[in-house]
C-alpha cells in the first residue's frame, strides 16, 4: 500500500473547538510518526470572516474562506473537519463525503437522529473514513479502563455511574449562543455533555437499551426560558443486564470538566474523573483482605495506550488538547495503513444520538423508553 506523503486538511468552523483541532494538526506529525509525514493545514472556512482569518493566521492555515463549500469541494483537500454548530454537521459532512473527502466531525454527530442516520449512510456509500470526535474515549486512562474490563480484571460489570458535569453556563448572564437554540443544537446539556458520557458508558459497558430520564432548566436566564435542558439525570439499562445512572449538566456549580465514572464489576471496580485526568483508581483482589482497597495509578510512561507517544517518563502528565492529537492521529494513521474505519465511527455517533432522543422522549413521557436501534 502506498502511504500518502501528505494529507491536506480543510476545517469548517473557527470557534472554540476549531482552535483545539488546529493545535492537534500542528502537533500530530511529531506525535504520530507512523502517520503521513506531512499534514498541511490547507483551508479554513467560517461564516464569520474575521474568525476565519484569525484562526488562519494563528495556526498557519494556508487560506481562509467564508463559504464551507470552498472546503468540501476543494481539489486540494483530503480530510474535511466539521467544527460548526450541531445542526450544520450533516449537510457539510455529507457534501464532503460525496466529494471524496474523509471526514472528522465534532460531536454530537448531528442535532437529530434522521440527520445522524443520513450521515452514516453517506459514510458507508463513500468508502471514506468518517470519525466522530468522542475523543474522551481515546484518553489513555479511559482506553486502559476498557482494556482492564476486556481482560476481566474487574469481572462482569454490574453497575456504571457516569457523569459529565460542568459549570460554564451556571451564571444567568452566560450567553449560551447557538447552544440554547433547539434548532441549532438539538438538545441542551443532554446533547452537549450527556452525549459524551453516553459514549463512554457504551464504550465501557456495551450498548444501552433502555433509559428513564428527567431534564430540567436550572438557570433563570435574562431572556426567559430557553426551553432547553441545563441538566439531565437518567437511569440506563445495558444489553448485558447491567444497570447504570448517568448525569450531565453545564450549570452545576463547582464542577469544571468533571467527566467521570464509577465502574463496578463483580471482581473489582475502576474510578476516574477528568478533574484528575492523569490518574485512575483500580480495585481488584480479595474483598476479605483488610488491606484491599483502591490503588491510585498515574497514567503515562507507555503503560496505557498512546502515553509513550507523549512522554516515556511516567507521571509527567498530558492534557485536554492531547486527546485531540490522539483523535486526529488515529484517523491519519488509518489513512497511512489503509484501514477502512476508525473509531469513534459515525455509527457510534448515531447510536449516541438514539440514546439522546430516547432520553428526550422519556423526559417528556415521564417513563422508561427503549433505545431505537434501527
Ligand atoms: N469534543 C469536544 O469536547 C467539544 C468541545 C466543544 C465543542 N464541541 C463541538 O464542536 C462544535 C462547535 O462548537 P464550538 O464550541 O467550537 O462553537 P463556537 O460557537 O465556538 O464555534 C462555531 C463556529 O462555527 C461558525 N459557523 C457558524 N455557522 C457557520 C456556517 N454556516 N459556515 C461556516 N461557519 C459557521 C461560527 O462563526 C463559529 O466560529 C459543536 O458541534 C460542539 O458540540 C466539541
PDB file of N, CA and C and ligand atoms in Angstrom, residues 12-18 45-48 51 66 68 83-86 88-89 106-108 133 136 178-179 192 196 320 324, ligand 1:
ATOM      1  N   UNK A  12     -13.981  23.400   8.809  1.00  0.00           N
ATOM      2  CA  UNK A  12     -15.128  24.323   8.754  1.00  0.00           C
ATOM      3  C   UNK A  12     -15.484  24.664  10.191  1.00  0.00           C
ATOM      4  N   UNK A  13     -15.351  25.937  10.546  1.00  0.00           N
ATOM      5  CA  UNK A  13     -15.632  26.381  11.907  1.00  0.00           C
ATOM      6  C   UNK A  13     -14.354  26.773  12.621  1.00  0.00           C
ATOM      7  N   UNK A  14     -14.249  28.070  12.941  1.00  0.00           N
ATOM      8  CA  UNK A  14     -13.033  28.598  13.562  1.00  0.00           C
ATOM      9  C   UNK A  14     -13.322  29.102  14.973  1.00  0.00           C
ATOM     10  N   UNK A  15     -14.216  28.404  15.675  1.00  0.00           N
ATOM     11  CA  UNK A  15     -14.560  28.805  17.041  1.00  0.00           C
ATOM     12  C   UNK A  15     -13.690  28.085  18.051  1.00  0.00           C
ATOM     13  N   UNK A  16     -14.261  27.829  19.221  1.00  0.00           N
ATOM     14  CA  UNK A  16     -13.520  27.197  20.322  1.00  0.00           C
ATOM     15  C   UNK A  16     -12.836  25.901  19.879  1.00  0.00           C
ATOM     16  N   UNK A  17     -13.620  25.014  19.280  1.00  0.00           N
ATOM     17  CA  UNK A  17     -13.045  23.690  19.026  1.00  0.00           C
ATOM     18  C   UNK A  17     -12.201  23.689  17.747  1.00  0.00           C
ATOM     19  N   UNK A  18     -12.478  24.616  16.833  1.00  0.00           N
ATOM     20  CA  UNK A  18     -11.624  24.753  15.642  1.00  0.00           C
ATOM     21  C   UNK A  18     -10.190  25.075  16.058  1.00  0.00           C
ATOM     22  N   UNK A  45     -12.770  27.497   6.721  1.00  0.00           N
ATOM     23  CA  UNK A  45     -13.955  28.285   6.332  1.00  0.00           C
ATOM     24  C   UNK A  45     -14.745  28.617   7.582  1.00  0.00           C
ATOM     25  N   UNK A  46     -15.101  29.875   7.719  1.00  0.00           N
ATOM     26  CA  UNK A  46     -16.013  30.285   8.786  1.00  0.00           C
ATOM     27  C   UNK A  46     -16.890  31.397   8.223  1.00  0.00           C
ATOM     28  N   UNK A  47     -18.188  31.337   8.556  1.00  0.00           N
ATOM     29  CA  UNK A  47     -19.119  32.358   8.074  1.00  0.00           C
ATOM     30  C   UNK A  47     -18.710  33.729   8.589  1.00  0.00           C
ATOM     31  N   UNK A  48     -18.036  33.734   9.720  1.00  0.00           N
ATOM     32  CA  UNK A  48     -17.519  34.976  10.285  1.00  0.00           C
ATOM     33  C   UNK A  48     -16.071  35.130   9.782  1.00  0.00           C
ATOM     34  N   UNK A  51     -13.150  35.689  12.238  1.00  0.00           N
ATOM     35  CA  UNK A  51     -12.744  34.489  12.984  1.00  0.00           C
ATOM     36  C   UNK A  51     -11.889  33.562  12.131  1.00  0.00           C
ATOM     37  N   UNK A  66     -15.147  31.983   3.415  1.00  0.00           N
ATOM     38  CA  UNK A  66     -16.366  32.153   4.220  1.00  0.00           C
ATOM     39  C   UNK A  66     -17.350  31.013   3.974  1.00  0.00           C
ATOM     40  N   UNK A  68     -18.484  27.249   3.326  1.00  0.00           N
ATOM     41  CA  UNK A  68     -17.926  25.928   3.614  1.00  0.00           C
ATOM     42  C   UNK A  68     -17.770  25.054   2.370  1.00  0.00           C
ATOM     43  N   UNK A  83     -16.462  21.567  12.423  1.00  0.00           N
ATOM     44  CA  UNK A  83     -16.386  22.150  13.776  1.00  0.00           C
ATOM     45  C   UNK A  83     -17.375  23.294  13.950  1.00  0.00           C
ATOM     46  N   UNK A  84     -18.582  23.104  13.439  1.00  0.00           N
ATOM     47  CA  UNK A  84     -19.618  24.149  13.485  1.00  0.00           C
ATOM     48  C   UNK A  84     -20.764  23.687  14.384  1.00  0.00           C
ATOM     49  N   UNK A  85     -21.758  24.565  14.649  1.00  0.00           N
ATOM     50  CA  UNK A  85     -22.913  24.139  15.457  1.00  0.00           C
ATOM     51  C   UNK A  85     -23.571  22.865  14.916  1.00  0.00           C
ATOM     52  N   UNK A  86     -24.147  22.093  15.834  1.00  0.00           N
ATOM     53  CA  UNK A  86     -24.604  20.727  15.551  1.00  0.00           C
ATOM     54  C   UNK A  86     -25.496  20.577  14.313  1.00  0.00           C
ATOM     55  N   UNK A  88     -25.544  21.971  11.611  1.00  0.00           N
ATOM     56  CA  UNK A  88     -24.879  22.122  10.306  1.00  0.00           C
ATOM     57  C   UNK A  88     -24.016  20.916   9.951  1.00  0.00           C
ATOM     58  N   UNK A  89     -23.805  20.026  10.925  1.00  0.00           N
ATOM     59  CA  UNK A  89     -22.867  18.912  10.693  1.00  0.00           C
ATOM     60  C   UNK A  89     -23.259  18.070   9.478  1.00  0.00           C
ATOM     61  N   UNK A 106     -17.279  16.898  14.570  1.00  0.00           N
ATOM     62  CA  UNK A 106     -17.468  17.116  16.013  1.00  0.00           C
ATOM     63  C   UNK A 106     -18.741  16.443  16.507  1.00  0.00           C
ATOM     64  N   UNK A 107     -18.802  16.271  17.810  1.00  0.00           N
ATOM     65  CA  UNK A 107     -19.946  15.644  18.465  1.00  0.00           C
ATOM     66  C   UNK A 107     -20.926  16.718  18.916  1.00  0.00           C
ATOM     67  N   UNK A 108     -22.183  16.421  19.210  1.00  0.00           N
ATOM     68  CA  UNK A 108     -22.851  15.189  18.818  1.00  0.00           C
ATOM     69  C   UNK A 108     -22.882  15.089  17.297  1.00  0.00           C
ATOM     70  N   UNK A 133     -15.988  12.995  16.914  1.00  0.00           N
ATOM     71  CA  UNK A 133     -14.981  13.376  17.921  1.00  0.00           C
ATOM     72  C   UNK A 133     -15.401  13.068  19.356  1.00  0.00           C
ATOM     73  N   UNK A 136     -12.904  11.659  24.172  1.00  0.00           N
ATOM     74  CA  UNK A 136     -12.620  11.292  25.574  1.00  0.00           C
ATOM     75  C   UNK A 136     -12.368   9.790  25.694  1.00  0.00           C
ATOM     76  N   UNK A 178     -25.578  29.604  20.200  1.00  0.00           N
ATOM     77  CA  UNK A 178     -26.350  28.615  19.443  1.00  0.00           C
ATOM     78  C   UNK A 178     -26.748  27.412  20.302  1.00  0.00           C
ATOM     79  N   UNK A 179     -26.042  27.187  21.401  1.00  0.00           N
ATOM     80  CA  UNK A 179     -26.338  26.017  22.248  1.00  0.00           C
ATOM     81  C   UNK A 179     -27.704  26.111  22.927  1.00  0.00           C
ATOM     82  N   UNK A 192     -25.080  18.182  24.502  1.00  0.00           N
ATOM     83  CA  UNK A 192     -23.735  18.765  24.532  1.00  0.00           C
ATOM     84  C   UNK A 192     -22.795  17.888  25.358  1.00  0.00           C
ATOM     85  N   UNK A 196     -21.343  12.842  25.549  1.00  0.00           N
ATOM     86  CA  UNK A 196     -20.004  12.343  25.890  1.00  0.00           C
ATOM     87  C   UNK A 196     -20.092  11.157  26.853  1.00  0.00           C
ATOM     88  N   UNK A 320      -5.941  18.149  27.912  1.00  0.00           N
ATOM     89  CA  UNK A 320      -7.128  18.097  27.053  1.00  0.00           C
ATOM     90  C   UNK A 320      -6.772  18.082  25.563  1.00  0.00           C
ATOM     91  N   UNK A 324      -7.100  15.376  21.533  1.00  0.00           N
ATOM     92  CA  UNK A 324      -7.429  15.655  20.131  1.00  0.00           C
ATOM     93  C   UNK A 324      -6.289  15.241  19.209  1.00  0.00           C
TER      94      UNK A 324
HETATM   95  N1  LIG B   1     -15.325  17.269  21.533  1.00  0.00           N
HETATM   96  C1  LIG B   1     -15.450  18.237  22.442  1.00  0.00           C
HETATM   97  O1  LIG B   1     -15.003  18.090  23.568  1.00  0.00           O
HETATM   98  C2  LIG B   1     -16.135  19.509  22.039  1.00  0.00           C
HETATM   99  C3  LIG B   1     -15.921  20.694  22.783  1.00  0.00           C
HETATM  100  C4  LIG B   1     -16.539  21.882  22.363  1.00  0.00           C
HETATM  101  C5  LIG B   1     -17.357  21.882  21.239  1.00  0.00           C
HETATM  102  N2  LIG B   1     -17.572  20.726  20.564  1.00  0.00           N
HETATM  103  C6  LIG B   1     -18.461  20.679  19.367  1.00  0.00           C
HETATM  104  O2  LIG B   1     -17.864  21.472  18.333  1.00  0.00           O
HETATM  105  C7  LIG B   1     -18.865  22.130  17.555  1.00  0.00           C
HETATM  106  C8  LIG B   1     -18.587  23.634  17.564  1.00  0.00           C
HETATM  107  O3  LIG B   1     -18.598  24.090  18.906  1.00  0.00           O
HETATM  108  P1  LIG B   1     -17.740  25.386  19.357  1.00  0.00           P
HETATM  109  O4  LIG B   1     -17.727  25.387  20.839  1.00  0.00           O
HETATM  110  O5  LIG B   1     -16.458  25.456  18.626  1.00  0.00           O
HETATM  111  O6  LIG B   1     -18.714  26.549  18.839  1.00  0.00           O
HETATM  112  P2  LIG B   1     -18.316  28.058  18.522  1.00  0.00           P
HETATM  113  O7  LIG B   1     -19.585  28.823  18.562  1.00  0.00           O
HETATM  114  O8  LIG B   1     -17.167  28.499  19.365  1.00  0.00           O
HETATM  115  O9  LIG B   1     -17.775  27.996  17.008  1.00  0.00           O
HETATM  116  C9  LIG B   1     -18.599  27.682  15.926  1.00  0.00           C
HETATM  117  C10 LIG B   1     -18.054  28.388  14.693  1.00  0.00           C
HETATM  118  O10 LIG B   1     -18.843  27.988  13.566  1.00  0.00           O
HETATM  119  C11 LIG B   1     -19.011  29.135  12.727  1.00  0.00           C
HETATM  120  N3  LIG B   1     -20.171  28.958  11.863  1.00  0.00           N
HETATM  121  C12 LIG B   1     -21.488  29.011  12.194  1.00  0.00           C
HETATM  122  N4  LIG B   1     -22.249  28.810  11.095  1.00  0.00           N
HETATM  123  C13 LIG B   1     -21.403  28.605  10.055  1.00  0.00           C
HETATM  124  C14 LIG B   1     -21.580  28.328   8.664  1.00  0.00           C
HETATM  125  N5  LIG B   1     -22.808  28.235   8.127  1.00  0.00           N
HETATM  126  N6  LIG B   1     -20.482  28.186   7.890  1.00  0.00           N
HETATM  127  C15 LIG B   1     -19.231  28.290   8.409  1.00  0.00           C
HETATM  128  N7  LIG B   1     -19.014  28.559   9.728  1.00  0.00           N
HETATM  129  C16 LIG B   1     -20.074  28.702  10.525  1.00  0.00           C
HETATM  130  C17 LIG B   1     -19.166  30.281  13.714  1.00  0.00           C
HETATM  131  O11 LIG B   1     -18.927  31.534  13.107  1.00  0.00           O
HETATM  132  C18 LIG B   1     -18.135  29.921  14.772  1.00  0.00           C
HETATM  133  O12 LIG B   1     -16.874  30.487  14.502  1.00  0.00           O
HETATM  134  C19 LIG B   1     -20.203  21.727  18.191  1.00  0.00           C
HETATM  135  O13 LIG B   1     -20.760  20.649  17.492  1.00  0.00           O
HETATM  136  C20 LIG B   1     -19.830  21.308  19.600  1.00  0.00           C
HETATM  137  O14 LIG B   1     -20.726  20.379  20.185  1.00  0.00           O
HETATM  138  C21 LIG B   1     -16.967  19.561  20.942  1.00  0.00           C
END
